[in-house]
PDB file of C-alpha atoms in Angstrom:
ATOM      1  CA  UNK A 293     112.453 104.430 224.888  1.00 58.00           C
ATOM      2  CA  UNK A 294     113.163 100.557 224.464  1.00 61.00           C
ATOM      3  CA  UNK A 295     111.930  99.991 227.960  1.00 62.00           C
ATOM      4  CA  UNK A 296     108.787 101.838 227.361  1.00 54.00           C
ATOM      5  CA  UNK A 297     108.108  99.971 224.225  1.00 51.00           C
ATOM      6  CA  UNK A 298     108.688  96.669 225.398  1.00 59.00           C
ATOM      7  CA  UNK A 299     106.569  97.450 228.554  1.00 58.00           C
ATOM      8  CA  UNK A 300     103.537  98.428 226.408  1.00 51.00           C
ATOM      9  CA  UNK A 301     103.778  95.015 224.613  1.00 53.00           C
ATOM     10  CA  UNK A 302     104.885  92.401 227.157  1.00 55.00           C
ATOM     11  CA  UNK A 303     104.336  93.840 230.734  1.00 54.00           C
ATOM     12  CA  UNK A 304     101.280  92.706 232.743  1.00 52.00           C
ATOM     13  CA  UNK A 305     100.335  93.549 236.476  1.00 57.00           C
ATOM     14  CA  UNK A 306      97.709  92.018 238.664  1.00 63.00           C
ATOM     15  CA  UNK A 307      95.248  92.061 235.686  1.00 77.00           C
ATOM     16  CA  UNK A 308      97.114  88.985 234.267  1.00 79.00           C
ATOM     17  CA  UNK A 309      95.697  86.505 236.869  1.00 81.00           C
ATOM     18  CA  UNK A 310      92.231  87.779 236.541  1.00 84.00           C
ATOM     19  CA  UNK A 311      92.241  87.691 232.746  1.00 87.00           C
ATOM     20  CA  UNK A 312      93.570  84.031 232.937  1.00 88.00           C
ATOM     21  CA  UNK A 313      90.947  83.021 235.441  1.00 89.00           C
ATOM     22  CA  UNK A 314      87.858  84.428 233.616  1.00 89.00           C
ATOM     23  CA  UNK A 315      89.487  83.391 230.171  1.00 92.00           C
ATOM     24  CA  UNK A 316      89.833  79.618 231.221  1.00 91.00           C
ATOM     25  CA  UNK A 317      87.194  79.105 233.900  1.00 91.00           C
ATOM     26  CA  UNK A 318      84.145  81.117 232.296  1.00 90.00           C
ATOM     27  CA  UNK A 319      84.100  80.929 228.540  1.00 93.00           C
ATOM     28  CA  UNK A 320      82.562  84.030 227.061  1.00 92.00           C
ATOM     29  CA  UNK A 321      82.374  85.951 230.338  1.00 91.00           C
ATOM     30  CA  UNK A 322      85.625  87.896 229.720  1.00 92.00           C
ATOM     31  CA  UNK A 323      84.248  89.079 226.248  1.00 94.00           C
ATOM     32  CA  UNK A 324      80.821  90.074 227.705  1.00 93.00           C
ATOM     33  CA  UNK A 325      82.409  92.216 230.559  1.00 92.00           C
ATOM     34  CA  UNK A 326      84.962  93.888 227.969  1.00 90.00           C
ATOM     35  CA  UNK A 327      82.374  94.709 225.620  1.00 90.00           C
ATOM     36  CA  UNK A 328      79.959  96.208 228.243  1.00 90.00           C
ATOM     37  CA  UNK A 329      82.854  98.386 229.331  1.00 88.00           C
ATOM     38  CA  UNK A 330      84.255  96.474 232.288  1.00 86.00           C
ATOM     39  CA  UNK A 331      87.922  96.528 230.847  1.00 84.00           C
ATOM     40  CA  UNK A 332      89.829  98.105 233.801  1.00 81.00           C
ATOM     41  CA  UNK A 333      90.480  94.730 235.479  1.00 83.00           C
ATOM     42  CA  UNK A 334      91.586  92.782 232.211  1.00 87.00           C
ATOM     43  CA  UNK A 335      94.452  93.002 229.922  1.00 85.00           C
ATOM     44  CA  UNK A 336      94.131  94.165 226.391  1.00 88.00           C
ATOM     45  CA  UNK A 337      92.848  91.318 224.269  1.00 90.00           C
ATOM     46  CA  UNK A 338      94.967  92.214 221.206  1.00 88.00           C
ATOM     47  CA  UNK A 339      98.004  92.640 222.863  1.00 85.00           C
ATOM     48  CA  UNK A 340      97.589  89.644 225.286  1.00 87.00           C
ATOM     49  CA  UNK A 341      96.948  87.359 222.059  1.00 89.00           C
ATOM     50  CA  UNK A 342     100.006  88.515 220.279  1.00 85.00           C
ATOM     51  CA  UNK A 343     102.173  88.130 223.291  1.00 85.00           C
ATOM     52  CA  UNK A 344     101.054  84.503 223.959  1.00 88.00           C
ATOM     53  CA  UNK A 345     101.161  83.677 220.153  1.00 86.00           C
ATOM     54  CA  UNK A 346     104.792  85.121 220.083  1.00 84.00           C
ATOM     55  CA  UNK A 347     105.806  82.948 222.948  1.00 86.00           C
ATOM     56  CA  UNK A 348     104.244  79.879 221.506  1.00 86.00           C
ATOM     57  CA  UNK A 349     105.993  80.217 218.300  1.00 82.00           C
ATOM     58  CA  UNK A 350     109.122  80.930 219.972  1.00 82.00           C
ATOM     59  CA  UNK A 351     108.893  77.680 221.985  1.00 84.00           C
ATOM     60  CA  UNK A 352     108.147  75.823 218.645  1.00 79.00           C
ATOM     61  CA  UNK A 353     111.188  77.335 216.939  1.00 71.00           C
ATOM     62  CA  UNK A 354     113.342  76.180 220.033  1.00 73.00           C
ATOM     63  CA  UNK A 355     111.736  72.822 220.361  1.00 67.00           C
ATOM     64  CA  UNK A 356     111.565  71.722 216.521  1.00 60.00           C
ATOM     65  CA  UNK A 357     114.512  69.935 215.023  1.00 55.00           C
ATOM     66  CA  UNK A 358     114.360  71.097 211.361  1.00 51.00           C
ATOM     67  CA  UNK A 359     117.884  69.438 210.692  1.00 52.00           C
ATOM     68  CA  UNK A 360     116.058  66.072 210.638  1.00 54.00           C
ATOM     69  CA  UNK A 361     113.398  67.499 208.517  1.00 50.00           C
ATOM     70  CA  UNK A 362     116.161  68.432 205.964  1.00 51.00           C
ATOM     71  CA  UNK A 363     117.894  65.085 206.031  1.00 53.00           C
ATOM     72  CA  UNK A 364     114.664  63.314 205.619  1.00 51.00           C
ATOM     73  CA  UNK A 365     113.570  65.496 202.544  1.00 48.00           C
ATOM     74  CA  UNK A 366     117.181  65.181 201.060  1.00 52.00           C
ATOM     75  CA  UNK A 367     117.078  61.439 201.301  1.00 50.00           C
ATOM     76  CA  UNK A 368     113.543  61.035 200.096  1.00 47.00           C
ATOM     77  CA  UNK A 369     113.718  63.511 197.256  1.00 46.00           C
ATOM     78  CA  UNK A 370     117.247  64.597 196.386  1.00 46.00           C
ATOM     79  CA  UNK A 371     118.689  61.387 195.647  1.00 44.00           C
ATOM     80  CA  UNK A 372     116.049  60.765 192.828  1.00 47.00           C
ATOM     81  CA  UNK A 373     116.601  64.094 191.397  1.00 53.00           C
ATOM     82  CA  UNK A 374     118.885  63.822 188.175  1.00 54.00           C
ATOM     83  CA  UNK A 375     120.285  67.419 188.596  1.00 55.00           C
ATOM     84  CA  UNK A 376     121.397  66.529 192.305  1.00 55.00           C
ATOM     85  CA  UNK A 377     123.012  63.426 191.228  1.00 55.00           C
ATOM     86  CA  UNK A 378     124.727  65.143 188.250  1.00 56.00           C
ATOM     87  CA  UNK A 379     125.991  67.943 190.404  1.00 59.00           C
ATOM     88  CA  UNK A 380     127.354  65.403 193.121  1.00 59.00           C
ATOM     89  CA  UNK A 381     129.261  63.358 190.220  1.00 56.00           C
ATOM     90  CA  UNK A 382     130.715  66.783 189.057  1.00 62.00           C
ATOM     91  CA  UNK A 383     132.026  67.348 192.628  1.00 61.00           C
ATOM     92  CA  UNK A 384     133.574  64.011 192.406  1.00 61.00           C
ATOM     93  CA  UNK A 385     135.062  64.427 189.243  1.00 62.00           C
ATOM     94  CA  UNK A 386     136.713  67.846 190.325  1.00 66.00           C
ATOM     95  CA  UNK A 387     139.018  65.711 192.853  1.00 66.00           C
ATOM     96  CA  UNK A 388     141.833  65.211 190.540  1.00 67.00           C
ATOM     97  CA  UNK A 389     140.738  61.788 189.190  1.00 69.00           C
ATOM     98  CA  UNK A 390     143.041  59.782 186.830  1.00 70.00           C
ATOM     99  CA  UNK A 391     141.717  59.668 183.109  1.00 71.00           C
ATOM    100  CA  UNK A 392     140.053  56.118 183.642  1.00 69.00           C
ATOM    101  CA  UNK A 393     138.103  57.284 186.605  1.00 68.00           C
ATOM    102  CA  UNK A 394     137.212  60.489 184.978  1.00 68.00           C
ATOM    103  CA  UNK A 395     135.790  58.684 181.899  1.00 71.00           C
ATOM    104  CA  UNK A 396     133.590  56.537 184.205  1.00 67.00           C
ATOM    105  CA  UNK A 397     132.269  59.777 185.859  1.00 63.00           C
ATOM    106  CA  UNK A 398     131.559  61.368 182.415  1.00 66.00           C
ATOM    107  CA  UNK A 399     129.576  58.292 181.448  1.00 67.00           C
ATOM    108  CA  UNK A 400     127.592  58.505 184.503  1.00 61.00           C
ATOM    109  CA  UNK A 401     126.995  62.237 184.329  1.00 57.00           C
ATOM    110  CA  UNK A 402     125.612  61.653 180.771  1.00 60.00           C
ATOM    111  CA  UNK A 403     123.421  58.867 182.077  1.00 56.00           C
ATOM    112  CA  UNK A 404     121.919  61.356 184.787  1.00 52.00           C
ATOM    113  CA  UNK A 405     121.546  64.475 182.536  1.00 54.00           C
ATOM    114  CA  UNK A 406     117.938  66.003 182.890  1.00 49.00           C
ATOM    115  CA  UNK A 407     115.775  64.920 179.967  1.00 46.00           C
ATOM    116  CA  UNK A 408     115.557  68.450 178.832  1.00 47.00           C
ATOM    117  CA  UNK A 409     119.209  69.598 178.328  1.00 50.00           C
ATOM    118  CA  UNK A 410     118.797  72.843 176.675  1.00 48.00           C
ATOM    119  CA  UNK A 411     122.372  73.737 175.957  1.00 47.00           C
ATOM    120  CA  UNK A 412     122.657  70.687 173.710  1.00 47.00           C
ATOM    121  CA  UNK A 413     120.036  72.181 171.336  1.00 55.00           C
ATOM    122  CA  UNK A 414     120.635  75.753 171.107  1.00 69.00           C
ATOM    123  CA  UNK A 415     122.136  78.684 172.575  1.00 83.00           C
ATOM    124  CA  UNK A 416     120.470  80.187 175.695  1.00 87.00           C
ATOM    125  CA  UNK A 417     119.932  83.562 174.123  1.00 88.00           C
ATOM    126  CA  UNK A 418     118.091  81.906 171.189  1.00 88.00           C
ATOM    127  CA  UNK A 419     116.031  79.759 173.476  1.00 88.00           C
ATOM    128  CA  UNK A 420     114.896  82.822 175.505  1.00 91.00           C
ATOM    129  CA  UNK A 421     114.099  84.639 172.163  1.00 89.00           C
ATOM    130  CA  UNK A 422     111.640  81.915 171.413  1.00 88.00           C
ATOM    131  CA  UNK A 423     110.128  81.871 174.890  1.00 88.00           C
ATOM    132  CA  UNK A 424     109.511  85.653 174.696  1.00 87.00           C
ATOM    133  CA  UNK A 425     107.523  84.846 171.527  1.00 86.00           C
ATOM    134  CA  UNK A 426     105.288  82.662 173.368  1.00 78.00           C
ATOM    135  CA  UNK A 427     101.848  84.279 173.923  1.00 74.00           C
ATOM    136  CA  UNK A 428     101.138  81.944 177.038  1.00 82.00           C
ATOM    137  CA  UNK A 429     102.714  83.829 179.846  1.00 85.00           C
ATOM    138  CA  UNK A 430     102.216  81.150 182.358  1.00 84.00           C
ATOM    139  CA  UNK A 431     104.159  78.586 180.175  1.00 85.00           C
ATOM    140  CA  UNK A 432     106.940  81.251 179.385  1.00 89.00           C
ATOM    141  CA  UNK A 433     107.216  82.009 183.034  1.00 87.00           C
ATOM    142  CA  UNK A 434     107.536  78.354 183.997  1.00 86.00           C
ATOM    143  CA  UNK A 435     109.983  77.452 181.078  1.00 88.00           C
ATOM    144  CA  UNK A 436     112.385  80.476 182.272  1.00 90.00           C
ATOM    145  CA  UNK A 437     112.102  79.510 185.839  1.00 88.00           C
ATOM    146  CA  UNK A 438     113.043  75.858 185.260  1.00 86.00           C
ATOM    147  CA  UNK A 439     116.002  76.984 182.989  1.00 90.00           C
ATOM    148  CA  UNK A 440     117.360  79.114 185.700  1.00 91.00           C
ATOM    149  CA  UNK A 441     116.647  76.434 188.404  1.00 87.00           C
ATOM    150  CA  UNK A 442     118.603  73.772 186.486  1.00 84.00           C
ATOM    151  CA  UNK A 443     121.542  76.269 185.986  1.00 87.00           C
ATOM    152  CA  UNK A 444     121.641  77.244 189.666  1.00 87.00           C
ATOM    153  CA  UNK A 445     121.476  73.414 190.598  1.00 81.00           C
ATOM    154  CA  UNK A 446     124.726  73.213 188.446  1.00 79.00           C
ATOM    155  CA  UNK A 447     126.126  76.284 190.235  1.00 81.00           C
ATOM    156  CA  UNK A 448     126.820  78.052 186.891  1.00 86.00           C
ATOM    157  CA  UNK A 449     126.039  81.406 188.448  1.00 90.00           C
ATOM    158  CA  UNK A 450     124.663  82.617 191.816  1.00 89.00           C
ATOM    159  CA  UNK A 451     123.273  86.262 191.095  1.00 91.00           C
ATOM    160  CA  UNK A 452     120.959  87.787 188.437  1.00 92.00           C
ATOM    161  CA  UNK A 453     123.783  89.876 186.871  1.00 93.00           C
ATOM    162  CA  UNK A 454     125.875  86.895 186.545  1.00 93.00           C
ATOM    163  CA  UNK A 455     123.331  84.977 184.762  1.00 92.00           C
ATOM    164  CA  UNK A 456     122.742  87.901 182.434  1.00 93.00           C
ATOM    165  CA  UNK A 457     126.380  87.901 181.372  1.00 92.00           C
ATOM    166  CA  UNK A 458     126.770  84.047 181.601  1.00 91.00           C
ATOM    167  CA  UNK A 459     123.605  83.425 179.218  1.00 91.00           C
ATOM    168  CA  UNK A 460     124.044  86.520 177.002  1.00 91.00           C
ATOM    169  CA  UNK A 461     120.301  87.290 177.465  1.00 93.00           C
ATOM    170  CA  UNK A 462     118.630  90.772 177.746  1.00 90.00           C
ATOM    171  CA  UNK A 463     117.690  92.255 181.178  1.00 91.00           C
ATOM    172  CA  UNK A 464     114.238  92.398 181.803  1.00 91.00           C
ATOM    173  CA  UNK A 465     111.662  92.610 184.514  1.00 89.00           C
ATOM    174  CA  UNK A 466     110.314  89.095 183.531  1.00 90.00           C
ATOM    175  CA  UNK A 467     113.742  87.417 183.466  1.00 91.00           C
ATOM    176  CA  UNK A 468     114.529  88.953 186.718  1.00 90.00           C
ATOM    177  CA  UNK A 469     111.369  87.718 188.286  1.00 87.00           C
ATOM    178  CA  UNK A 470     111.580  84.265 187.053  1.00 89.00           C
ATOM    179  CA  UNK A 471     115.341  84.125 188.373  1.00 90.00           C
ATOM    180  CA  UNK A 472     114.350  85.325 191.764  1.00 86.00           C
ATOM    181  CA  UNK A 473     111.573  82.670 191.788  1.00 84.00           C
ATOM    182  CA  UNK A 474     114.165  79.889 190.738  1.00 87.00           C
ATOM    183  CA  UNK A 475     116.856  81.111 193.317  1.00 86.00           C
ATOM    184  CA  UNK A 476     114.111  81.025 196.116  1.00 81.00           C
ATOM    185  CA  UNK A 477     112.851  77.524 194.921  1.00 80.00           C
ATOM    186  CA  UNK A 478     116.588  76.372 194.798  1.00 80.00           C
ATOM    187  CA  UNK A 479     117.352  77.641 198.379  1.00 79.00           C
ATOM    188  CA  UNK A 480     114.091  76.073 199.762  1.00 76.00           C
ATOM    189  CA  UNK A 481     114.993  72.775 198.184  1.00 75.00           C
ATOM    190  CA  UNK A 482     118.470  72.604 199.447  1.00 73.00           C
ATOM    191  CA  UNK A 483     117.830  74.174 202.749  1.00 71.00           C
ATOM    192  CA  UNK A 484     114.298  73.128 203.993  1.00 70.00           C
ATOM    193  CA  UNK A 485     115.108  73.412 207.608  1.00 64.00           C
ATOM    194  CA  UNK A 486     116.081  77.087 207.323  1.00 66.00           C
ATOM    195  CA  UNK A 487     112.912  77.743 205.130  1.00 66.00           C
ATOM    196  CA  UNK A 488     110.452  76.263 207.758  1.00 65.00           C
ATOM    197  CA  UNK A 489     112.291  78.166 210.704  1.00 63.00           C
ATOM    198  CA  UNK A 490     111.930  81.261 208.740  1.00 64.00           C
ATOM    199  CA  UNK A 491     108.375  80.534 207.956  1.00 65.00           C
ATOM    200  CA  UNK A 492     107.384  79.864 211.451  1.00 62.00           C
ATOM    201  CA  UNK A 493     108.984  83.128 212.691  1.00 59.00           C
ATOM    202  CA  UNK A 494     106.365  84.903 210.547  1.00 65.00           C
ATOM    203  CA  UNK A 495     103.368  83.111 211.512  1.00 65.00           C
ATOM    204  CA  UNK A 496     102.287  85.128 214.677  1.00 65.00           C
ATOM    205  CA  UNK A 497     102.124  88.214 212.468  1.00 69.00           C
ATOM    206  CA  UNK A 498     100.241  86.375 209.860  1.00 73.00           C
ATOM    207  CA  UNK A 499      97.811  84.870 212.455  1.00 77.00           C
ATOM    208  CA  UNK A 500      97.403  88.194 213.954  1.00 76.00           C
ATOM    209  CA  UNK A 501      96.106  89.730 210.503  1.00 80.00           C
ATOM    210  CA  UNK A 502      94.159  86.570 209.610  1.00 83.00           C
ATOM    211  CA  UNK A 503      91.774  86.714 212.604  1.00 90.00           C
ATOM    212  CA  UNK A 504      90.293  90.114 211.699  1.00 91.00           C
ATOM    213  CA  UNK A 505      89.375  88.596 208.016  1.00 90.00           C
ATOM    214  CA  UNK A 506      87.763  85.590 209.664  1.00 91.00           C
ATOM    215  CA  UNK A 507      85.797  87.622 212.154  1.00 94.00           C
ATOM    216  CA  UNK A 508      83.854  89.156 209.301  1.00 94.00           C
ATOM    217  CA  UNK A 509      81.971  85.645 208.832  1.00 93.00           C
ATOM    218  CA  UNK A 510      81.263  85.592 212.762  1.00 93.00           C
ATOM    219  CA  UNK A 511      79.795  89.176 212.332  1.00 94.00           C
ATOM    220  CA  UNK A 512      77.612  88.015 209.288  1.00 93.00           C
ATOM    221  CA  UNK A 513      76.431  84.675 211.102  1.00 93.00           C
ATOM    222  CA  UNK A 514      75.404  86.917 214.218  1.00 92.00           C
ATOM    223  CA  UNK A 515      74.010  89.852 212.156  1.00 87.00           C
ATOM    224  CA  UNK A 516      70.890  89.886 213.880  1.00 83.00           C
ATOM    225  CA  UNK A 517      72.665  90.473 217.470  1.00 81.00           C
ATOM    226  CA  UNK A 518      73.376  93.998 218.520  1.00 85.00           C
ATOM    227  CA  UNK A 519      76.943  93.538 218.221  1.00 90.00           C
ATOM    228  CA  UNK A 520      79.602  95.676 216.343  1.00 92.00           C
ATOM    229  CA  UNK A 521      82.268  94.071 214.415  1.00 94.00           C
ATOM    230  CA  UNK A 522      84.993  95.106 216.997  1.00 94.00           C
ATOM    231  CA  UNK A 523      82.882  93.170 219.571  1.00 94.00           C
ATOM    232  CA  UNK A 524      83.163  89.935 217.423  1.00 95.00           C
ATOM    233  CA  UNK A 525      86.800  90.718 216.872  1.00 94.00           C
ATOM    234  CA  UNK A 526      87.370  90.843 220.763  1.00 95.00           C
ATOM    235  CA  UNK A 527      85.513  87.304 220.923  1.00 95.00           C
ATOM    236  CA  UNK A 528      87.839  85.933 218.304  1.00 94.00           C
ATOM    237  CA  UNK A 529      91.171  87.192 219.953  1.00 94.00           C
ATOM    238  CA  UNK A 530      89.999  85.696 223.261  1.00 95.00           C
ATOM    239  CA  UNK A 531      89.125  82.282 222.116  1.00 95.00           C
ATOM    240  CA  UNK A 532      92.237  82.070 219.963  1.00 92.00           C
ATOM    241  CA  UNK A 533      94.359  83.178 223.000  1.00 93.00           C
ATOM    242  CA  UNK A 534      92.833  80.389 225.034  1.00 94.00           C
ATOM    243  CA  UNK A 535      93.695  77.980 222.106  1.00 91.00           C
ATOM    244  CA  UNK A 536      97.212  79.240 222.112  1.00 91.00           C
ATOM    245  CA  UNK A 537      97.568  78.801 225.797  1.00 93.00           C
ATOM    246  CA  UNK A 538      96.346  75.237 225.515  1.00 92.00           C
ATOM    247  CA  UNK A 539      99.030  74.550 222.610  1.00 89.00           C
ATOM    248  CA  UNK A 540     101.823  75.972 225.136  1.00 91.00           C
ATOM    249  CA  UNK A 541     100.581  73.759 227.986  1.00 93.00           C
ATOM    250  CA  UNK A 542     100.548  70.727 225.428  1.00 91.00           C
ATOM    251  CA  UNK A 543     104.054  71.558 224.319  1.00 88.00           C
ATOM    252  CA  UNK A 544     105.350  71.666 227.843  1.00 92.00           C
ATOM    253  CA  UNK A 545     103.758  68.443 228.720  1.00 92.00           C
ATOM    254  CA  UNK A 546     105.452  67.169 225.553  1.00 87.00           C
ATOM    255  CA  UNK A 547     108.797  68.448 226.800  1.00 88.00           C
ATOM    256  CA  UNK A 548     108.492  66.973 230.340  1.00 90.00           C
ATOM    257  CA  UNK A 549     106.588  63.466 229.961  1.00 90.00           C
ATOM    258  CA  UNK A 550     107.310  62.968 226.212  1.00 88.00           C
ATOM    259  CA  UNK A 551     103.501  62.706 225.483  1.00 89.00           C
ATOM    260  CA  UNK A 552     101.843  64.118 222.451  1.00 86.00           C
ATOM    261  CA  UNK A 553      98.296  65.464 223.594  1.00 88.00           C
ATOM    262  CA  UNK A 554      97.453  67.726 220.467  1.00 85.00           C
ATOM    263  CA  UNK A 555      94.409  65.606 219.711  1.00 88.00           C
ATOM    264  CA  UNK A 556      93.021  65.884 223.248  1.00 93.00           C
ATOM    265  CA  UNK A 557      93.788  69.482 223.186  1.00 91.00           C
ATOM    266  CA  UNK A 558      91.688  70.254 220.007  1.00 90.00           C
ATOM    267  CA  UNK A 559      88.836  68.387 221.532  1.00 94.00           C
ATOM    268  CA  UNK A 560      89.001  70.542 224.602  1.00 95.00           C
ATOM    269  CA  UNK A 561      89.348  73.738 222.749  1.00 93.00           C
ATOM    270  CA  UNK A 562      86.181  72.697 220.383  1.00 94.00           C
ATOM    271  CA  UNK A 563      84.242  72.301 223.532  1.00 96.00           C
ATOM    272  CA  UNK A 564      85.464  75.630 225.116  1.00 95.00           C
ATOM    273  CA  UNK A 565      84.451  77.508 221.845  1.00 95.00           C
ATOM    274  CA  UNK A 566      80.901  76.035 221.847  1.00 96.00           C
ATOM    275  CA  UNK A 567      80.533  77.108 225.616  1.00 95.00           C
ATOM    276  CA  UNK A 568      82.249  80.532 224.830  1.00 95.00           C
ATOM    277  CA  UNK A 569      79.655  81.069 221.928  1.00 96.00           C
ATOM    278  CA  UNK A 570      76.768  80.104 224.208  1.00 94.00           C
ATOM    279  CA  UNK A 571      78.178  82.333 226.864  1.00 94.00           C
ATOM    280  CA  UNK A 572      78.889  85.472 224.667  1.00 95.00           C
ATOM    281  CA  UNK A 573      75.995  85.354 222.281  1.00 94.00           C
ATOM    282  CA  UNK A 574      73.329  83.830 224.528  1.00 92.00           C
ATOM    283  CA  UNK A 575      71.636  81.446 221.958  1.00 93.00           C
ATOM    284  CA  UNK A 576      70.129  78.062 222.405  1.00 93.00           C
ATOM    285  CA  UNK A 577      72.180  74.800 221.992  1.00 94.00           C
ATOM    286  CA  UNK A 578      70.718  73.997 218.438  1.00 95.00           C
ATOM    287  CA  UNK A 579      71.493  77.548 216.861  1.00 93.00           C
ATOM    288  CA  UNK A 580      74.955  77.508 218.527  1.00 95.00           C
ATOM    289  CA  UNK A 581      75.602  73.771 217.112  1.00 95.00           C
ATOM    290  CA  UNK A 582      74.630  74.809 213.534  1.00 95.00           C
ATOM    291  CA  UNK A 583      76.770  78.100 213.845  1.00 95.00           C
ATOM    292  CA  UNK A 584      79.634  76.435 215.557  1.00 95.00           C
ATOM    293  CA  UNK A 585      79.769  73.862 212.548  1.00 95.00           C
ATOM    294  CA  UNK A 586      79.463  76.445 209.833  1.00 94.00           C
ATOM    295  CA  UNK A 587      82.131  78.784 211.219  1.00 93.00           C
ATOM    296  CA  UNK A 588      84.533  76.058 211.879  1.00 92.00           C
ATOM    297  CA  UNK A 589      84.012  74.994 208.359  1.00 93.00           C
ATOM    298  CA  UNK A 590      84.825  78.320 207.258  1.00 91.00           C
ATOM    299  CA  UNK A 591      87.819  78.681 209.456  1.00 87.00           C
ATOM    300  CA  UNK A 592      89.207  75.192 208.217  1.00 87.00           C
ATOM    301  CA  UNK A 593      88.672  76.368 204.444  1.00 88.00           C
ATOM    302  CA  UNK A 594      90.359  79.976 204.918  1.00 84.00           C
ATOM    303  CA  UNK A 595      93.220  78.445 206.946  1.00 79.00           C
ATOM    304  CA  UNK A 596      94.023  75.980 204.406  1.00 80.00           C
ATOM    305  CA  UNK A 597      93.980  78.482 201.525  1.00 82.00           C
ATOM    306  CA  UNK A 598      95.818  80.925 203.536  1.00 77.00           C
ATOM    307  CA  UNK A 599      98.522  78.464 204.665  1.00 73.00           C
ATOM    308  CA  UNK A 600      98.978  77.353 201.124  1.00 74.00           C
ATOM    309  CA  UNK A 601      99.406  80.910 200.072  1.00 74.00           C
ATOM    310  CA  UNK A 602     101.874  81.675 202.768  1.00 70.00           C
ATOM    311  CA  UNK A 603     103.985  78.569 202.033  1.00 67.00           C
ATOM    312  CA  UNK A 604     104.019  79.557 198.401  1.00 68.00           C
ATOM    313  CA  UNK A 605     104.805  83.117 198.788  1.00 68.00           C
ATOM    314  CA  UNK A 606     107.398  82.159 201.480  1.00 64.00           C
ATOM    315  CA  UNK A 607     109.011  79.700 199.116  1.00 59.00           C
ATOM    316  CA  UNK A 608     109.353  82.502 196.345  1.00 61.00           C
ATOM    317  CA  UNK A 609     110.531  85.108 198.665  1.00 62.00           C
ATOM    318  CA  UNK A 610     113.072  82.956 200.856  1.00 61.00           C
TER     319      UNK A 610
END
């Protein structure tokens, strides 16, 4: 069963070289023939795209050094974070210092205490009662998340049940949600390398489901043409597969020759996309250029919004 499953996703026969040749050398032709019913000699565009994209992100995960990213973030941000400094000083203090050194550490901890030290003003349960009376839910969620985040940085507790007992606050959906957000933010902040590795592993699936949404705009732009939505979708998957192949080639060149050609790759793809649009939709240069600019603007906006949402959701669920 495993062999059949993997074969249905990854295996290709003689169709592969025909698909690659048509995809690379004749922009738009493979989509034209696939839509017209000449599909037997080509690989499935959806399976092919998913396999190539998965390969690319596996290569990215292997080649990217996220440990360096983590070191850079920690050195640039953590050393200016008062809670980080306080936690470091607490760890130093725990090393059986004499009274004189311990007193110096205590004075330094007091200096680097966060500006809003809640415990010095009131008990946590009283603070949470006041927050629950706040009608502004956004402010309430922010304050609770910040409270949990600071406590997690100080390692006062690790889990939600421990937090409930330690703070003597009631169990509630809101408290549980803000604790989870704070815990995810804490993990992301302290282990950014692992966060980006996890995020990259999800990108092939995200892109796979993003393209059908973007294709709606292609469908609207070419609404006068006698094409169905699925035809535009096949065109999108073919062009994005070619883009991924270009990225794989660029990555291999970087590995071998240590030369970064991503800028040139982008120019090549834009030229290819223009030729593919002309080859498949059979419109003049001016119409194609106008639609090319419009669709790529929409693509950029949607990609920016979706990437931001993915990073935000990823940080909250990490």
